[in-house]
PDB file of C-alpha atoms and ligand atoms in Angstrom:
ATOM      1  CA  MET A 335     -33.606  -7.036 -15.712  1.00  0.00           C
ATOM      2  CA  THR A 336     -33.301 -10.046 -13.481  1.00  0.00           C
ATOM      3  CA  THR A 337     -30.524 -12.594 -13.285  1.00  0.00           C
ATOM      4  CA  ARG A 338     -31.705 -15.870 -14.770  1.00  0.00           C
ATOM      5  CA  ILE A 339     -30.652 -19.044 -16.533  1.00  0.00           C
ATOM      6  CA  LEU A 340     -31.025 -18.891 -20.321  1.00  0.00           C
ATOM      7  CA  GLY A 341     -30.068 -22.342 -21.512  1.00  0.00           C
ATOM      8  CA  LEU A 342     -27.807 -25.332 -21.347  1.00  0.00           C
ATOM      9  CA  VAL A 343     -24.916 -26.337 -23.601  1.00  0.00           C
ATOM     10  CA  GLU A 344     -23.761 -29.915 -24.122  1.00  0.00           C
ATOM     11  CA  PHE A 345     -19.973 -29.871 -24.315  1.00  0.00           C
ATOM     12  CA  ASP A 346     -17.646 -31.944 -26.424  1.00  0.00           C
ATOM     13  CA  GLN A 347     -15.692 -33.089 -23.354  1.00  0.00           C
ATOM     14  CA  LYS A 348     -12.501 -33.841 -25.269  1.00  0.00           C
ATOM     15  CA  ARG A 349     -12.341 -30.465 -26.979  1.00  0.00           C
ATOM     16  CA  LEU A 350     -13.287 -28.688 -23.752  1.00  0.00           C
ATOM     17  CA  LYS A 351     -10.351 -30.382 -22.044  1.00  0.00           C
ATOM     18  CA  VAL A 352      -7.942 -29.313 -24.796  1.00  0.00           C
ATOM     19  CA  ASP A 353      -8.901 -25.640 -24.529  1.00  0.00           C
ATOM     20  CA  LEU A 354      -8.896 -25.678 -20.718  1.00  0.00           C
ATOM     21  CA  ALA A 355      -5.337 -27.070 -20.897  1.00  0.00           C
ATOM     22  CA  THR A 356      -4.315 -24.309 -23.343  1.00  0.00           C
ATOM     23  CA  LEU A 357      -5.932 -21.767 -21.055  1.00  0.00           C
ATOM     24  CA  ALA A 358      -3.998 -23.104 -18.046  1.00  0.00           C
ATOM     25  CA  GLN A 359      -0.784 -22.045 -19.817  1.00  0.00           C
ATOM     26  CA  ALA A 360      -2.130 -18.680 -21.009  1.00  0.00           C
ATOM     27  CA  LYS A 361      -1.118 -15.314 -19.671  1.00  0.00           C
ATOM     28  CA  PHE A 362      -4.007 -13.653 -17.867  1.00  0.00           C
ATOM     29  CA  SER A 363      -4.352  -9.891 -17.709  1.00  0.00           C
ATOM     30  CA  THR A 364      -3.922  -7.713 -14.634  1.00  0.00           C
ATOM     31  CA  ALA A 365      -6.934  -5.583 -15.607  1.00  0.00           C
ATOM     32  CA  TYR A 366      -9.482  -5.188 -12.803  1.00  0.00           C
ATOM     33  CA  SER A 367      -7.106  -6.729 -10.251  1.00  0.00           C
ATOM     34  CA  ASP A 368      -8.344  -3.986  -7.914  1.00  0.00           C
ATOM     35  CA  PHE A 369     -11.605  -5.990  -7.796  1.00  0.00           C
ATOM     36  CA  ALA A 370      -9.835  -9.191  -6.758  1.00  0.00           C
ATOM     37  CA  CYS A 371      -9.766 -10.619  -3.253  1.00  0.00           C
ATOM     38  CA  GLY A 372      -7.222 -13.385  -3.791  1.00  0.00           C
ATOM     39  CA  LYS A 373      -6.559 -14.927  -7.192  1.00  0.00           C
ATOM     40  CA  TRP A 374      -9.362 -13.607  -9.397  1.00  0.00           C
ATOM     41  CA  GLU A 375      -8.234 -13.064 -13.001  1.00  0.00           C
ATOM     42  CA  ALA A 376      -9.497 -12.412 -16.503  1.00  0.00           C
ATOM     43  CA  CYS A 377      -8.177 -12.729 -20.035  1.00  0.00           C
ATOM     44  CA  ILE A 378      -9.639 -11.411 -23.236  1.00  0.00           C
ATOM     45  CA  LEU A 379     -10.814 -13.539 -26.195  1.00  0.00           C
ATOM     46  CA  ARG A 380     -12.665 -10.901 -28.212  1.00  0.00           C
ATOM     47  CA  ASN A 381     -12.714  -7.129 -28.047  1.00  0.00           C
ATOM     48  CA  ARG A 382     -13.062  -4.018 -30.172  1.00  0.00           C
ATOM     49  CA  SER A 383      -9.584  -4.136 -31.742  1.00  0.00           C
ATOM     50  CA  GLY A 384      -8.640  -7.834 -31.660  1.00  0.00           C
ATOM     51  CA  THR A 385      -5.449  -6.932 -29.757  1.00  0.00           C
ATOM     52  CA  GLN A 386      -4.567  -8.786 -26.561  1.00  0.00           C
ATOM     53  CA  ASP A 387      -3.537  -5.722 -24.574  1.00  0.00           C
ATOM     54  CA  GLU A 388      -6.899  -3.950 -24.926  1.00  0.00           C
ATOM     55  CA  ASP A 389      -8.110  -5.570 -21.722  1.00  0.00           C
ATOM     56  CA  THR A 390     -10.480  -3.040 -20.207  1.00  0.00           C
ATOM     57  CA  VAL A 391     -13.950  -2.393 -21.542  1.00  0.00           C
ATOM     58  CA  VAL A 392     -15.609   0.677 -23.031  1.00  0.00           C
ATOM     59  CA  SER A 393     -19.020   0.919 -24.609  1.00  0.00           C
ATOM     60  CA  HIS A 394     -18.674   0.491 -28.359  1.00  0.00           C
ATOM     61  CA  HIS A 395     -20.932  -0.714 -31.144  1.00  0.00           C
ATOM     62  CA  VAL A 396     -19.089  -3.064 -33.507  1.00  0.00           C
ATOM     63  CA  PRO A 397     -18.900  -6.878 -33.481  1.00  0.00           C
ATOM     64  CA  ALA A 398     -16.050  -8.046 -31.254  1.00  0.00           C
ATOM     65  CA  ILE A 399     -12.894  -9.354 -32.979  1.00  0.00           C
ATOM     66  CA  ALA A 400     -10.943 -12.382 -31.726  1.00  0.00           C
ATOM     67  CA  THR A 401      -7.596 -11.684 -30.039  1.00  0.00           C
ATOM     68  CA  PRO A 402      -4.585 -13.999 -30.629  1.00  0.00           C
ATOM     69  CA  LEU A 403      -5.540 -15.896 -27.457  1.00  0.00           C
ATOM     70  CA  GLY A 404      -9.152 -16.086 -28.615  1.00  0.00           C
ATOM     71  CA  GLN A 405      -8.027 -17.532 -31.956  1.00  0.00           C
ATOM     72  CA  SER A 406      -5.855 -20.128 -30.248  1.00  0.00           C
ATOM     73  CA  LEU A 407      -8.820 -21.560 -28.317  1.00  0.00           C
ATOM     74  CA  SER A 408     -10.678 -23.222 -31.167  1.00  0.00           C
ATOM     75  CA  TYR A 409     -13.378 -24.890 -29.091  1.00  0.00           C
ATOM     76  CA  PHE A 410     -14.216 -21.776 -27.067  1.00  0.00           C
ATOM     77  CA  ASN A 411     -14.286 -19.905 -30.360  1.00  0.00           C
ATOM     78  CA  GLU A 412     -16.741 -22.434 -31.758  1.00  0.00           C
ATOM     79  CA  LEU A 413     -18.911 -22.181 -28.627  1.00  0.00           C
ATOM     80  CA  LEU A 414     -19.038 -18.409 -29.148  1.00  0.00           C
ATOM     81  CA  GLU A 415     -20.017 -18.826 -32.815  1.00  0.00           C
ATOM     82  CA  THR A 416     -22.590 -21.549 -32.178  1.00  0.00           C
ATOM     83  CA  HIS A 417     -24.399 -20.321 -29.106  1.00  0.00           C
ATOM     84  CA  PHE A 418     -24.301 -16.536 -29.307  1.00  0.00           C
ATOM     85  CA  ASP A 419     -25.170 -13.638 -31.585  1.00  0.00           C
ATOM     86  CA  THR A 420     -21.646 -12.621 -32.657  1.00  0.00           C
ATOM     87  CA  ASN A 421     -22.994  -9.514 -34.368  1.00  0.00           C
ATOM     88  CA  ALA A 422     -24.268  -8.146 -31.067  1.00  0.00           C
ATOM     89  CA  MET A 423     -21.136  -9.348 -29.212  1.00  0.00           C
ATOM     90  CA  ARG A 424     -18.872  -6.600 -27.831  1.00  0.00           C
ATOM     91  CA  TYR A 425     -16.445  -8.520 -25.576  1.00  0.00           C
ATOM     92  CA  ALA A 426     -15.688 -12.132 -24.710  1.00  0.00           C
ATOM     93  CA  ARG A 427     -13.507 -12.929 -21.732  1.00  0.00           C
ATOM     94  CA  ILE A 428     -12.471 -15.807 -19.531  1.00  0.00           C
ATOM     95  CA  ILE A 429     -12.899 -15.255 -15.801  1.00  0.00           C
ATOM     96  CA  ARG A 430     -10.897 -17.577 -13.591  1.00  0.00           C
ATOM     97  CA  ILE A 431     -11.362 -17.629  -9.831  1.00  0.00           C
ATOM     98  CA  SER A 432      -8.893 -19.788  -7.905  1.00  0.00           C
ATOM     99  CA  GLU A 433      -8.994 -21.371  -4.478  1.00  0.00           C
ATOM    100  CA  ASN A 434     -10.453 -19.198  -1.711  1.00  0.00           C
ATOM    101  CA  ALA A 435     -10.725 -16.118  -3.865  1.00  0.00           C
ATOM    102  CA  CYS A 436     -13.625 -13.875  -4.795  1.00  0.00           C
ATOM    103  CA  ILE A 437     -14.409 -10.637  -6.544  1.00  0.00           C
ATOM    104  CA  ILE A 438     -15.213  -7.813  -4.163  1.00  0.00           C
ATOM    105  CA  PRO A 439     -18.971  -7.063  -4.009  1.00  0.00           C
ATOM    106  CA  HIS A 440     -19.518  -4.430  -6.675  1.00  0.00           C
ATOM    107  CA  ARG A 441     -21.752  -3.033  -9.391  1.00  0.00           C
ATOM    108  CA  ASP A 442     -20.639  -3.013 -13.009  1.00  0.00           C
ATOM    109  CA  TYR A 443     -20.978  -0.388 -15.790  1.00  0.00           C
ATOM    110  CA  LEU A 444     -20.617   2.587 -13.388  1.00  0.00           C
ATOM    111  CA  GLU A 445     -17.677   3.886 -15.465  1.00  0.00           C
ATOM    112  CA  LEU A 446     -19.339   3.296 -18.847  1.00  0.00           C
ATOM    113  CA  ASP A 447     -21.755   5.279 -21.016  1.00  0.00           C
ATOM    114  CA  ALA A 448     -24.083   2.294 -21.342  1.00  0.00           C
ATOM    115  CA  GLU A 449     -24.704  -1.132 -19.850  1.00  0.00           C
ATOM    116  CA  PHE A 450     -24.024  -4.399 -21.622  1.00  0.00           C
ATOM    117  CA  VAL A 451     -26.145  -7.507 -21.651  1.00  0.00           C
ATOM    118  CA  ARG A 452     -23.739  -9.741 -19.708  1.00  0.00           C
ATOM    119  CA  VAL A 453     -23.954 -13.497 -20.138  1.00  0.00           C
ATOM    120  CA  HIS A 454     -21.894 -16.292 -18.556  1.00  0.00           C
ATOM    121  CA  LEU A 455     -21.208 -19.791 -19.911  1.00  0.00           C
ATOM    122  CA  VAL A 456     -19.837 -22.114 -17.210  1.00  0.00           C
ATOM    123  CA  LEU A 457     -16.767 -24.071 -18.420  1.00  0.00           C
ATOM    124  CA  ALA A 458     -15.470 -25.500 -15.139  1.00  0.00           C
ATOM    125  CA  THR A 459     -17.086 -25.429 -11.723  1.00  0.00           C
ATOM    126  CA  ASN A 460     -18.086 -27.417  -8.672  1.00  0.00           C
ATOM    127  CA  GLU A 461     -20.515 -27.039  -5.778  1.00  0.00           C
ATOM    128  CA  ARG A 462     -18.075 -24.846  -3.836  1.00  0.00           C
ATOM    129  CA  CYS A 463     -18.312 -22.080  -6.440  1.00  0.00           C
ATOM    130  CA  MET A 464     -20.972 -19.513  -5.787  1.00  0.00           C
ATOM    131  CA  ASN A 465     -22.488 -16.331  -7.097  1.00  0.00           C
ATOM    132  CA  THR A 466     -24.242 -13.779  -4.972  1.00  0.00           C
ATOM    133  CA  GLU A 467     -26.581 -10.895  -5.706  1.00  0.00           C
ATOM    134  CA  ASN A 468     -27.831  -8.584  -2.970  1.00  0.00           C
ATOM    135  CA  ASP A 469     -28.801 -11.010  -0.155  1.00  0.00           C
ATOM    136  CA  ARG A 470     -29.119 -14.075  -2.404  1.00  0.00           C
ATOM    137  CA  ILE A 471     -26.689 -16.891  -3.204  1.00  0.00           C
ATOM    138  CA  TYR A 472     -26.844 -19.231  -6.157  1.00  0.00           C
ATOM    139  CA  HIS A 473     -24.763 -21.652  -8.175  1.00  0.00           C
ATOM    140  CA  MET A 474     -24.241 -21.590 -11.935  1.00  0.00           C
ATOM    141  CA  GLY A 475     -23.928 -25.207 -13.069  1.00  0.00           C
ATOM    142  CA  LEU A 476     -21.566 -26.656 -15.669  1.00  0.00           C
ATOM    143  CA  GLY A 477     -22.688 -25.919 -19.229  1.00  0.00           C
ATOM    144  CA  GLU A 478     -25.304 -23.425 -18.125  1.00  0.00           C
ATOM    145  CA  ILE A 479     -25.708 -20.056 -19.773  1.00  0.00           C
ATOM    146  CA  TRP A 480     -26.862 -17.297 -17.433  1.00  0.00           C
ATOM    147  CA  PHE A 481     -27.850 -13.700 -17.856  1.00  0.00           C
ATOM    148  CA  LEU A 482     -26.350 -11.722 -15.005  1.00  0.00           C
ATOM    149  CA  ASP A 483     -27.789  -8.364 -13.980  1.00  0.00           C
ATOM    150  CA  ALA A 484     -24.405  -6.850 -13.181  1.00  0.00           C
ATOM    151  CA  SER A 485     -25.932  -3.436 -12.402  1.00  0.00           C
ATOM    152  CA  VAL A 486     -26.983  -4.627  -8.927  1.00  0.00           C
ATOM    153  CA  PRO A 487     -24.458  -5.428  -6.158  1.00  0.00           C
ATOM    154  CA  HIS A 488     -23.014  -8.896  -6.743  1.00  0.00           C
ATOM    155  CA  SER A 489     -20.006 -11.105  -6.198  1.00  0.00           C
ATOM    156  CA  ALA A 490     -18.621 -14.532  -7.087  1.00  0.00           C
ATOM    157  CA  GLY A 491     -16.272 -16.812  -5.202  1.00  0.00           C
ATOM    158  CA  CYS A 492     -14.470 -20.142  -5.437  1.00  0.00           C
ATOM    159  CA  PHE A 493     -13.817 -22.142  -2.282  1.00  0.00           C
ATOM    160  CA  SER A 494     -12.516 -25.346  -3.843  1.00  0.00           C
ATOM    161  CA  LEU A 495      -9.011 -26.517  -4.753  1.00  0.00           C
ATOM    162  CA  THR A 496      -9.857 -26.355  -8.454  1.00  0.00           C
ATOM    163  CA  PRO A 497     -10.557 -23.022 -10.131  1.00  0.00           C
ATOM    164  CA  ARG A 498     -13.926 -21.883 -11.433  1.00  0.00           C
ATOM    165  CA  ILE A 499     -13.755 -20.929 -15.114  1.00  0.00           C
ATOM    166  CA  HIS A 500     -16.472 -18.965 -16.881  1.00  0.00           C
ATOM    167  CA  LEU A 501     -16.737 -17.571 -20.370  1.00  0.00           C
ATOM    168  CA  MET A 502     -18.165 -14.078 -19.865  1.00  0.00           C
ATOM    169  CA  VAL A 503     -19.699 -12.441 -22.918  1.00  0.00           C
ATOM    170  CA  ASP A 504     -20.910  -8.852 -23.241  1.00  0.00           C
ATOM    171  CA  PHE A 505     -23.529  -7.846 -25.804  1.00  0.00           C
ATOM    172  CA  GLU A 506     -24.993  -4.570 -27.010  1.00  0.00           C
ATOM    173  CA  GLY A 507     -27.203  -3.438 -24.139  1.00  0.00           C
ATOM    174  CA  THR A 508     -30.305  -2.873 -26.241  1.00  0.00           C
ATOM    175  CA  HIS A 509     -30.851  -6.619 -26.777  1.00  0.00           C
ATOM    176  CA  LEU A 510     -32.958  -8.974 -24.716  1.00  0.00           C
ATOM    177  CA  PRO A 511     -30.802 -11.653 -23.019  1.00  0.00           C
ATOM    178  CA  GLU A 512     -32.922 -14.400 -24.599  1.00  0.00           C
ATOM    179  CA  ALA A 513     -32.252 -12.918 -28.048  1.00  0.00           C
ATOM    180  CA  VAL A 514     -28.431 -13.178 -27.953  1.00  0.00           C
ATOM    181  CA  VAL A 515     -28.343 -16.905 -27.150  1.00  0.00           C
ATOM    182  CA  ARG A 516     -28.977 -19.737 -29.602  1.00  0.00           C
ATOM    183  CA  GLN A 517     -28.953 -23.502 -29.998  1.00  0.00           C
ATOM    184  CA  THR A 518     -29.221 -24.311 -26.320  1.00  0.00           C
ATOM    185  CA  LYS A 519     -31.093 -27.017 -24.516  1.00  0.00           C
ATOM    186  CA  GLN A 520     -33.768 -26.377 -21.910  1.00  0.00           C
ATOM    187  CA  PRO A 521     -32.030 -26.205 -18.496  1.00  0.00           C
ATOM    188  CA  LEU A 522     -33.032 -28.611 -15.743  1.00  0.00           C
ATOM    189  CA  GLU A 523     -35.589 -27.462 -13.203  1.00  0.00           C
ATOM    190  CA  SER A 524     -34.580 -25.697 -10.005  1.00  0.00           C
ATOM    191  CA  ASN A 525     -30.901 -25.016 -10.459  1.00  0.00           C
ATOM    192  CA  ALA A 526     -31.027 -22.505  -7.653  1.00  0.00           C
ATOM    193  CA  MET A 527     -28.877 -23.652  -4.763  1.00  0.00           C
ATOM    194  CA  VAL A 528     -30.481 -24.066  -1.378  1.00  0.00           C
ATOM    195  CA  ASP A 529     -29.128 -21.351   0.841  1.00  0.00           C
ATOM    196  CA  ALA A 530     -27.019 -23.368   3.317  1.00  0.00           C
ATOM    197  CA  ARG A 531     -25.345 -20.307   4.794  1.00  0.00           C
ATOM    198  CA  GLU A 532     -25.200 -19.756   8.544  1.00  0.00           C
ATOM    199  CA  LYS A 533     -27.484 -17.268  10.155  1.00  0.00           C
ATOM    200  CA  TRP A 534     -25.989 -13.799  10.553  1.00  0.00           C
ATOM    201  CA  SER A 535     -26.141 -12.933  14.238  1.00  0.00           C
ATOM    202  CA  LYS A 536     -25.417 -10.001  16.526  1.00  0.00           C
ATOM    203  CA  GLU A 537     -22.536 -12.025  17.947  1.00  0.00           C
ATOM    204  CA  THR A 538     -20.974 -12.518  14.519  1.00  0.00           C
ATOM    205  CA  LEU A 539     -21.322  -8.803  13.835  1.00  0.00           C
ATOM    206  CA  GLU A 540     -19.608  -7.866  17.110  1.00  0.00           C
ATOM    207  CA  CYS A 541     -16.823 -10.316  16.292  1.00  0.00           C
ATOM    208  CA  VAL A 542     -16.286  -8.587  12.934  1.00  0.00           C
ATOM    209  CA  LEU A 543     -16.409  -5.139  14.508  1.00  0.00           C
ATOM    210  CA  GLY A 544     -13.800  -6.332  17.018  1.00  0.00           C
ATOM    211  CA  LEU A 545     -11.312  -5.921  14.192  1.00  0.00           C
ATOM    212  CA  SER A 546     -11.500  -2.192  15.010  1.00  0.00           C
ATOM    213  CA  GLU A 547      -8.883  -2.935  17.694  1.00  0.00           C
ATOM    214  CA  ILE A 548      -6.296  -3.922  15.091  1.00  0.00           C
ATOM    215  CA  ILE A 549      -7.296  -2.396  11.732  1.00  0.00           C
ATOM    216  CA  SER A 550      -4.536  -0.252  10.215  1.00  0.00           C
ATOM    217  CA  GLU A 551      -3.305   0.929   6.827  1.00  0.00           C
ATOM    218  CA  ALA A 552      -0.934  -2.064   6.836  1.00  0.00           C
ATOM    219  CA  ASN A 553      -3.679  -4.691   7.109  1.00  0.00           C
ATOM    220  CA  TYR A 554      -6.576  -2.789   5.537  1.00  0.00           C
ATOM    221  CA  ARG A 555      -6.637  -4.736   2.280  1.00  0.00           C
ATOM    222  CA  GLU A 556      -6.473  -8.100   4.064  1.00  0.00           C
ATOM    223  CA  ILE A 557      -9.363  -7.080   6.302  1.00  0.00           C
ATOM    224  CA  VAL A 558     -11.372  -6.004   3.227  1.00  0.00           C
ATOM    225  CA  SER A 559     -10.723  -9.502   1.814  1.00  0.00           C
ATOM    226  CA  ILE A 560     -11.941 -11.182   4.998  1.00  0.00           C
ATOM    227  CA  LEU A 561     -15.109  -9.063   5.016  1.00  0.00           C
ATOM    228  CA  ALA A 562     -15.730  -9.600   1.281  1.00  0.00           C
ATOM    229  CA  LYS A 563     -15.841 -13.392   1.722  1.00  0.00           C
ATOM    230  CA  LEU A 564     -18.110 -13.523   4.786  1.00  0.00           C
ATOM    231  CA  HIS A 565     -21.393 -13.244   2.891  1.00  0.00           C
ATOM    232  CA  PHE A 566     -20.646 -16.535   1.092  1.00  0.00           C
ATOM    233  CA  PHE A 567     -20.904 -18.268   4.483  1.00  0.00           C
ATOM    234  CA  TYR A 568     -23.478 -16.160   6.354  1.00  0.00           C
ATOM    235  CA  LYS A 569     -26.959 -15.093   5.256  1.00  0.00           C
ATOM    236  CA  ILE A 570     -26.220 -11.440   4.702  1.00  0.00           C
ATOM    237  CA  ASP A 571     -26.342  -8.933   1.832  1.00  0.00           C
ATOM    238  CA  CYS A 572     -23.096  -8.799  -0.205  1.00  0.00           C
ATOM    239  CA  GLN A 573     -22.894  -5.012   0.239  1.00  0.00           C
ATOM    240  CA  ALA A 574     -23.078  -5.197   4.051  1.00  0.00           C
ATOM    241  CA  MET A 575     -19.277  -5.385   4.165  1.00  0.00           C
ATOM    242  CA  TYR A 576     -19.016  -1.664   3.352  1.00  0.00           C
ATOM    243  CA  GLY A 577     -21.140  -0.792   6.391  1.00  0.00           C
ATOM    244  CA  TRP A 578     -18.987  -3.005   8.660  1.00  0.00           C
ATOM    245  CA  LEU A 579     -15.878  -1.370   7.256  1.00  0.00           C
ATOM    246  CA  GLN A 580     -17.308   2.110   7.953  1.00  0.00           C
ATOM    247  CA  GLU A 581     -18.174   1.128  11.513  1.00  0.00           C
ATOM    248  CA  LEU A 582     -14.855  -0.436  12.324  1.00  0.00           C
ATOM    249  CA  CYS A 583     -12.946   2.549  10.945  1.00  0.00           C
ATOM    250  CA  ARG A 584     -15.212   4.832  12.989  1.00  0.00           C
ATOM    251  CA  ARG A 585     -14.522   2.807  16.142  1.00  0.00           C
ATOM    252  CA  ARG A 586     -10.815   2.906  15.343  1.00  0.00           C
ATOM    253  CA  GLY A 587     -11.139   6.684  14.947  1.00  0.00           C
ATOM    254  CA  ASP A 588      -8.615   6.950  12.118  1.00  0.00           C
ATOM    255  CA  PRO A 589      -9.612   9.658   9.601  1.00  0.00           C
ATOM    256  CA  ILE A 590      -7.350   8.197   6.894  1.00  0.00           C
ATOM    257  CA  LEU A 591      -9.092   4.824   7.141  1.00  0.00           C
ATOM    258  CA  ILE A 592     -12.538   6.466   7.204  1.00  0.00           C
ATOM    259  CA  GLU A 593     -11.680   8.363   4.014  1.00  0.00           C
ATOM    260  CA  LYS A 594     -10.276   5.217   2.384  1.00  0.00           C
ATOM    261  CA  THR A 595     -13.526   3.396   3.135  1.00  0.00           C
ATOM    262  CA  ASN A 596     -15.642   6.204   1.676  1.00  0.00           C
ATOM    263  CA  MET A 597     -13.520   5.963  -1.481  1.00  0.00           C
ATOM    264  CA  LEU A 598     -13.958   2.196  -1.653  1.00  0.00           C
ATOM    265  CA  GLU A 599     -17.717   2.290  -1.258  1.00  0.00           C
ATOM    266  CA  ARG A 600     -18.001   5.033  -3.854  1.00  0.00           C
ATOM    267  CA  PHE A 601     -15.777   3.182  -6.353  1.00  0.00           C
ATOM    268  CA  TYR A 602     -17.264  -0.312  -6.065  1.00  0.00           C
ATOM    269  CA  LEU A 603     -20.932   0.538  -5.527  1.00  0.00           C
ATOM    270  CA  ILE A 604     -21.750   4.100  -6.507  1.00  0.00           C
ATOM    271  CA  ASP A 605     -19.584   5.827  -9.092  1.00  0.00           C
ATOM    272  CA  ARG A 606     -16.347   5.352 -11.051  1.00  0.00           C
ATOM    273  CA  ALA A 607     -14.612   7.569 -13.582  1.00  0.00           C
ATOM    274  CA  ALA A 608     -13.727   5.977 -16.936  1.00  0.00           C
ATOM    275  CA  GLY A 609     -10.390   4.214 -16.581  1.00  0.00           C
ATOM    276  CA  GLU A 610     -10.234   4.826 -12.828  1.00  0.00           C
ATOM    277  CA  VAL A 611      -8.332   2.230 -10.820  1.00  0.00           C
ATOM    278  CA  MET A 612      -8.586   1.825  -7.048  1.00  0.00           C
ATOM    279  CA  SER A 613      -5.472   1.264  -4.983  1.00  0.00           C
ATOM    280  CA  TYR A 614      -5.847   0.541  -1.322  1.00  0.00           C
TER     281      TYR A 614
HETATM  282  C1  LIG B 233     -16.304  -5.120 -16.349  1.00  0.00           C
HETATM  283  N1  LIG B 233     -15.941  -4.852 -13.986  1.00  0.00           N
HETATM  284  O1  LIG B 233     -17.388  -4.585 -16.175  1.00  0.00           O
HETATM  285  C2  LIG B 233     -15.454  -5.491 -15.160  1.00  0.00           C
HETATM  286  C3  LIG B 233     -15.406  -6.946 -15.003  1.00  0.00           C
HETATM  287  C4  LIG B 233     -15.155  -6.616 -12.604  1.00  0.00           C
HETATM  288  C5  LIG B 233     -15.240  -5.172 -12.797  1.00  0.00           C
HETATM  289  C6  LIG B 233     -14.705  -7.331 -13.784  1.00  0.00           C
HETATM  290  O2  LIG B 233     -15.906  -5.417 -17.440  1.00  0.00           O
HETATM  291 CO1  LIG B 234     -19.416  -7.863 -11.909  1.00  0.00          CO
END
C-alpha cells in the first residue's frame, strides 16, 4: 500500500497547547533508541496492557488500552477517540524528533508476525521537518493524518530548533487505511513538498567515501549518523547509506567494521528477531 494523506484535523489550539506542555514534562521511553540518530524518542499512550513500561510492540488483536500517560493527555485522548477506529487500534504513541536528529533509514515490522496499518497525526511541525521513503522526500503538515507504508525503507528528520511531534497510531493490519480514520476534513491540494535537495554527485560520493581514512570502532556510530542524515539534503535513496558504509569499511579493510555493517544492514532493512536490539 502506498503512503498517502488521509485527512485533515482542525485542532482546538488551546487544548493542543495544554497537552503539548504536559508532554514536554513527560518521561519518554528508551525503546527503539537503537534507531535514533540524535534525539529521536517515543512514549506510549495506548498499548495491549495499559501499562507504561510495555513500550515495544508485538502483533496482538485487542483494542489498545490507555496508559497512565495516555490518560493524562485528555486532548490527545479525545483526538484518538474522535478521529480513529479505537476498536481496530493496537498502539498509540508519541514520536518526538528534536533538533538535527533523525531515525535511521529502516523498514518496520521485520520482527513481527504481521504488519500494522500505521497512521500519523501531526501535532507540531515546521517546514524543516521531513519524511523520506526510498528516493522521495515529503512533508507532513500540521493537523494532517497520513498513512505511512512503513514496510518500505523510510526515515524522518527534524532540522529546526523546535521538535517535531507526531501521534503515531497502529491498527490491525487487515483494515484499509481509509477505514480507520473518521471525522476529518478534506486535505488541501498538493501537500507534497517540492524536492529542494541538492543533486547527488560523484564528487559528493567520493567525499563521503573519504571517511574510509578515519573510520574506526570509536567513531562508527557518529559516522552512521552523518550518513543517515545526508539523504535529507541530497537527492538520493534513503537506503544508499548502507552501501556507502559497506564501501568505506571495505576501503578501510577492517573485518570487524565490515561485519558490523553487514549486521546493521540486516537489522534495519532485511531481518530482525523479535525483541532484538542493535548495539553498535
Ligand atoms: C515500531 N520500529 O515498528 C518501531 C517504531 C522505529 C522502529 C520505531 O514500532
Ligand atoms: Co518506521
